[in-house]
Amino acid sequence: AQSVTQLGSHVSVSEGALVLLRCNYSSSVPPYLFWYVQYPNQGLQLLLKYTSAATLVKGINGFEAEFKKSETSFHLTKPSAHMSDAAEYFCAVSEDFGNEKLTFGTGTRLTIIP
Amino acid sequence: DAGVTQSPTHLIKTRGQQVTLRCSPKSGHDTVSWYQQALGQGPQFIFQYYEEEERQRGNFPDRFSGHQFPNYSSELNVNALLLGDSALYLCASSLATGAPNSPLHFGNGTRLTVT
């Protein structure tokens, strides 16, 4: 069975500082990995996805993530935090590409300090 | 272009009752997946419908059932409600033939409270 672990349920960064949200995966087959963002009282929005085409994946809103097989990690980063980045972030894995059955982590709440 | 719409937005039910939640997929999408998101947790996959049939199912009891209509809209039914069924229920749609480039589009969810 596949799973993802998000380290840190809450992360606070100052506006303009680097954002780093951690995700480690467990998978017996090459994983397909995703990062989603959820704003209050809203559904989830896809930030980016890893499909084995490139290890460094660029997403929307200036976010990117790097797939590191040796570390079984897929951490999400953004060079400079903006107030509008405050939200809940979820890492997810699927068995195969195009499979909508996603397994999500427990989420990381990102707070931006003015 | 309408996205995924869910109704109702909020619902309060009593233990033992039954509930039906509704979802209209994004225009052009033909596949609907349902997720349960308990407070403070990540979403958990319930099941997926395509061509009016359940195609995949997560680890949920038979009290959770669904349906997909010819217009691709979907319903999630939960019988004999338990307090633990209180959660945000998310519907997501996609285009089966569009995979692997077709991402999931999520609705804003239905907040179910069981008292």
Short mmCIF file of C-alpha atoms in Angstrom, two decimals:
data_model
loop_
_atom_site.label_atom_id
_atom_site.label_comp_id
_atom_site.label_asym_id
_atom_site.label_seq_id
_atom_site.Cartn_x
_atom_site.Cartn_y
_atom_site.Cartn_z
CA ALA A 1 0.00 0.00 0.00
CA GLN A 2 1.15 3.49 -0.73
CA SER A 3 1.26 6.30 1.81
CA VAL A 4 2.62 9.78 2.36
CA THR A 5 3.82 11.39 5.56
CA GLN A 6 3.81 15.14 6.02
CA LEU A 7 6.24 16.31 8.67
CA GLY A 8 4.92 19.25 10.64
CA SER A 9 1.19 19.82 10.96
CA HIS A 10 1.81 23.55 11.35
CA VAL A 11 4.47 25.71 9.71
CA SER A 12 4.89 29.45 10.20
CA VAL A 13 7.12 31.63 8.05
CA SER A 14 7.60 35.35 7.70
CA GLU A 15 6.36 37.13 4.60
CA GLY A 16 9.16 37.05 2.03
CA ALA A 17 10.89 34.05 3.61
CA LEU A 18 11.42 30.62 2.11
CA VAL A 19 8.53 28.17 2.37
CA LEU A 20 9.45 24.49 2.85
CA LEU A 21 6.75 21.89 3.39
CA ARG A 22 7.93 18.33 3.81
CA CYS A 23 6.48 15.15 2.33
CA ASN A 24 7.90 11.64 2.37
CA TYR A 25 6.30 8.77 0.50
CA SER A 26 6.20 5.03 0.79
CA SER A 27 5.58 3.07 -2.36
CA SER A 28 6.44 -0.34 -3.79
CA VAL A 29 6.16 0.98 -7.33
CA PRO A 30 7.23 4.26 -8.93
CA PRO A 31 4.88 6.77 -7.33
CA TYR A 32 2.84 9.53 -8.84
CA LEU A 33 2.92 12.43 -6.41
CA PHE A 34 0.83 15.55 -6.02
CA TRP A 35 0.59 18.68 -3.92
CA TYR A 36 -2.82 20.25 -3.33
CA VAL A 37 -3.77 23.46 -1.53
CA GLN A 38 -6.99 24.03 0.39
CA TYR A 39 -8.19 27.50 1.37
CA PRO A 40 -10.75 27.87 4.17
CA ASN A 41 -14.19 26.55 3.27
CA GLN A 42 -13.05 25.50 -0.16
CA GLY A 43 -12.16 22.32 -2.01
CA LEU A 44 -8.67 21.30 -3.05
CA GLN A 45 -6.72 22.88 -5.87
CA LEU A 46 -3.84 21.13 -7.63
CA LEU A 47 -0.52 22.94 -7.19
CA LEU A 48 1.71 20.51 -9.07
CA LYS A 49 2.24 16.84 -9.92
CA TYR A 50 5.19 14.49 -10.43
CA THR A 51 4.82 12.02 -13.26
CA SER A 52 8.44 10.87 -13.72
CA ALA A 53 9.07 13.23 -16.64
CA ALA A 54 11.30 15.54 -14.57
CA THR A 55 12.45 15.45 -10.97
CA LEU A 56 11.97 19.19 -10.45
CA VAL A 57 8.35 20.11 -10.93
CA LYS A 58 7.09 23.66 -11.22
CA GLY A 59 3.55 24.47 -10.24
CA ILE A 60 1.22 27.40 -9.89
CA ASN A 61 1.69 30.43 -7.65
CA GLY A 62 5.49 30.11 -7.68
CA PHE A 63 5.62 26.73 -5.95
CA GLU A 64 7.88 23.89 -6.98
CA ALA A 65 8.78 20.43 -5.68
CA GLU A 66 11.70 18.09 -6.19
CA PHE A 67 11.35 14.34 -6.37
CA LYS A 68 14.26 12.61 -4.60
CA LYS A 69 14.07 8.85 -4.91
CA SER A 70 17.06 8.25 -2.62
CA GLU A 71 15.31 10.17 0.17
CA THR A 72 11.74 9.09 -0.78
CA SER A 73 10.82 12.75 -0.55
CA PHE A 74 8.76 15.27 -2.49
CA HIS A 75 9.12 18.51 -0.55
CA LEU A 76 7.26 21.65 -1.61
CA THR A 77 9.10 24.97 -1.73
CA LYS A 78 8.53 28.60 -2.60
CA PRO A 79 11.37 31.14 -2.49
CA SER A 80 9.37 34.03 -1.07
CA ALA A 81 6.18 33.62 0.96
CA HIS A 82 3.19 35.85 0.34
CA MET A 83 0.30 36.49 2.68
CA SER A 84 -2.04 34.82 0.19
CA ASP A 85 -0.11 31.53 0.62
CA ALA A 86 -1.71 30.96 4.02
CA ALA A 87 -3.69 27.73 3.61
CA GLU A 88 -3.65 23.98 4.23
CA TYR A 89 -1.34 21.97 1.99
CA PHE A 90 -1.73 18.28 1.24
CA CYS A 91 0.69 15.85 -0.31
CA ALA A 92 -0.87 12.88 -2.12
CA VAL A 93 0.16 9.73 -3.98
CA SER A 94 -1.62 7.53 -6.51
CA GLU A 95 -0.94 4.02 -7.72
CA ASP A 96 -0.63 4.96 -11.34
CA PHE A 97 -0.88 8.00 -13.46
CA GLY A 98 -4.41 8.92 -14.30
CA ASN A 99 -5.74 7.03 -11.30
CA GLU A 100 -8.04 9.31 -9.37
CA LYS A 101 -7.78 7.22 -6.19
CA LEU A 102 -5.42 9.42 -4.25
CA THR A 103 -3.98 8.74 -0.80
CA PHE A 104 -3.50 12.02 1.05
CA GLY A 105 -1.27 13.01 3.92
CA THR A 106 -2.68 14.66 7.02
CA GLY A 107 -1.87 18.14 5.80
CA THR A 108 0.31 21.06 6.84
CA ARG A 109 -1.24 24.37 7.83
CA LEU A 110 0.92 27.23 6.58
CA THR A 111 0.74 30.53 8.45
CA ILE A 112 2.41 33.65 7.08
CA ILE A 113 3.68 36.18 9.61
CA PRO A 114 3.48 39.81 8.40
CA ASP B 1 -17.40 27.43 -17.30
CA ALA B 2 -19.01 25.94 -14.19
CA GLY B 3 -16.72 23.96 -11.99
CA VAL B 4 -17.71 21.11 -9.69
CA THR B 5 -20.83 22.01 -7.73
CA GLN B 6 -22.02 20.27 -4.60
CA SER B 7 -25.24 20.53 -2.65
CA PRO B 8 -26.12 21.20 0.02
CA THR B 9 -23.19 23.14 1.47
CA HIS B 10 -24.08 22.28 5.05
CA LEU B 11 -26.25 19.58 6.56
CA ILE B 12 -27.14 18.50 10.10
CA LYS B 13 -28.48 15.00 10.70
CA THR B 14 -29.21 12.78 13.69
CA ARG B 15 -27.59 9.44 14.39
CA GLY B 16 -29.34 6.61 12.55
CA GLN B 17 -30.71 8.82 9.80
CA GLN B 18 -29.87 8.61 6.13
CA VAL B 19 -28.37 11.38 3.99
CA THR B 20 -27.93 12.06 0.28
CA LEU B 21 -25.28 14.41 -1.05
CA ARG B 22 -25.19 15.62 -4.63
CA CYS B 23 -22.48 16.54 -7.09
CA SER B 24 -22.45 17.98 -10.59
CA PRO B 25 -19.10 17.51 -12.34
CA LYS B 26 -17.21 20.15 -14.23
CA SER B 27 -18.55 20.63 -17.73
CA GLY B 28 -17.07 18.00 -20.05
CA HIS B 29 -16.05 15.62 -17.27
CA ASP B 30 -17.43 12.10 -17.06
CA THR B 31 -15.86 10.62 -13.92
CA VAL B 32 -16.78 11.46 -10.34
CA SER B 33 -14.86 10.54 -7.19
CA TRP B 34 -15.98 11.08 -3.60
CA TYR B 35 -13.73 11.78 -0.64
CA GLN B 36 -14.38 12.13 3.10
CA GLN B 37 -12.32 14.70 4.99
CA ALA B 38 -12.61 14.48 8.77
CA LEU B 39 -11.64 17.54 10.80
CA GLY B 40 -7.88 17.98 10.85
CA GLN B 41 -7.29 15.10 8.44
CA GLY B 42 -6.52 14.63 4.80
CA PRO B 43 -9.27 13.48 2.43
CA GLN B 44 -9.94 9.74 2.22
CA PHE B 45 -11.12 8.10 -0.98
CA ILE B 46 -14.62 6.64 -0.76
CA PHE B 47 -15.37 5.53 -4.33
CA GLN B 48 -15.36 6.54 -7.97
CA TYR B 49 -18.06 6.36 -10.62
CA TYR B 50 -17.66 6.12 -14.36
CA GLU B 51 -20.28 5.14 -16.95
CA GLU B 52 -22.83 4.91 -14.13
CA GLU B 53 -20.88 2.17 -12.37
CA GLU B 54 -18.66 2.07 -9.32
CA ARG B 55 -15.15 1.62 -10.68
CA GLN B 56 -13.02 1.81 -7.54
CA ARG B 57 -13.79 1.75 -3.84
CA GLY B 58 -11.84 2.72 -0.76
CA ASN B 59 -12.03 1.21 2.69
CA PHE B 60 -15.55 2.33 3.59
CA PRO B 61 -18.46 0.18 4.82
CA ASP B 62 -21.49 -0.68 2.73
CA ARG B 63 -23.44 2.06 4.51
CA PHE B 64 -21.76 4.32 1.96
CA SER B 65 -23.25 3.92 -1.49
CA GLY B 66 -23.45 6.01 -4.60
CA HIS B 67 -24.95 6.52 -7.96
CA GLN B 68 -24.06 8.21 -11.20
CA PHE B 69 -26.69 9.46 -13.60
CA PRO B 70 -26.59 9.59 -17.42
CA ASN B 71 -25.73 13.31 -17.25
CA TYR B 72 -22.62 12.32 -15.17
CA SER B 73 -23.90 13.90 -11.96
CA SER B 74 -23.57 11.78 -8.86
CA GLU B 75 -25.06 11.13 -5.43
CA LEU B 76 -23.44 9.85 -2.26
CA ASN B 77 -25.77 8.11 0.17
CA VAL B 78 -24.92 7.26 3.74
CA ASN B 79 -27.26 5.07 5.79
CA ALA B 80 -27.49 4.59 9.56
CA LEU B 81 -25.41 7.68 10.27
CA LEU B 82 -22.83 7.55 13.05
CA LEU B 83 -21.24 10.45 14.91
CA GLY B 84 -17.99 9.52 13.18
CA ASP B 85 -19.52 10.26 9.79
CA SER B 86 -19.33 13.98 10.58
CA ALA B 87 -16.93 15.37 7.98
CA LEU B 88 -16.50 17.44 4.87
CA TYR B 89 -17.49 15.37 1.84
CA LEU B 90 -15.66 16.34 -1.31
CA CYS B 91 -16.61 15.51 -4.84
CA ALA B 92 -13.99 15.54 -7.58
CA SER B 93 -14.46 15.15 -11.31
CA SER B 94 -12.17 14.30 -14.19
CA LEU B 95 -12.23 13.17 -17.80
CA ALA B 96 -11.47 9.48 -18.14
CA THR B 97 -10.12 9.71 -21.65
CA GLY B 98 -8.19 12.82 -20.74
CA ALA B 99 -5.95 10.97 -18.31
CA PRO B 100 -3.09 11.18 -17.64
CA ASN B 101 -3.20 14.91 -18.30
CA SER B 102 -6.63 15.42 -16.78
CA PRO B 103 -6.32 16.60 -13.20
CA LEU B 104 -8.97 16.16 -10.55
CA HIS B 105 -11.21 19.18 -10.06
CA PHE B 106 -12.67 19.40 -6.55
CA GLY B 107 -15.89 21.00 -5.40
CA ASN B 108 -16.11 23.04 -2.21
CA GLY B 109 -17.67 20.14 -0.35
CA THR B 110 -20.67 19.43 1.83
CA ARG B 111 -20.15 19.81 5.57
CA LEU B 112 -22.12 17.02 7.30
CA THR B 113 -22.66 17.18 11.04
CA VAL B 114 -24.18 14.18 12.80
CA THR B 115 -25.60 14.81 16.28
#
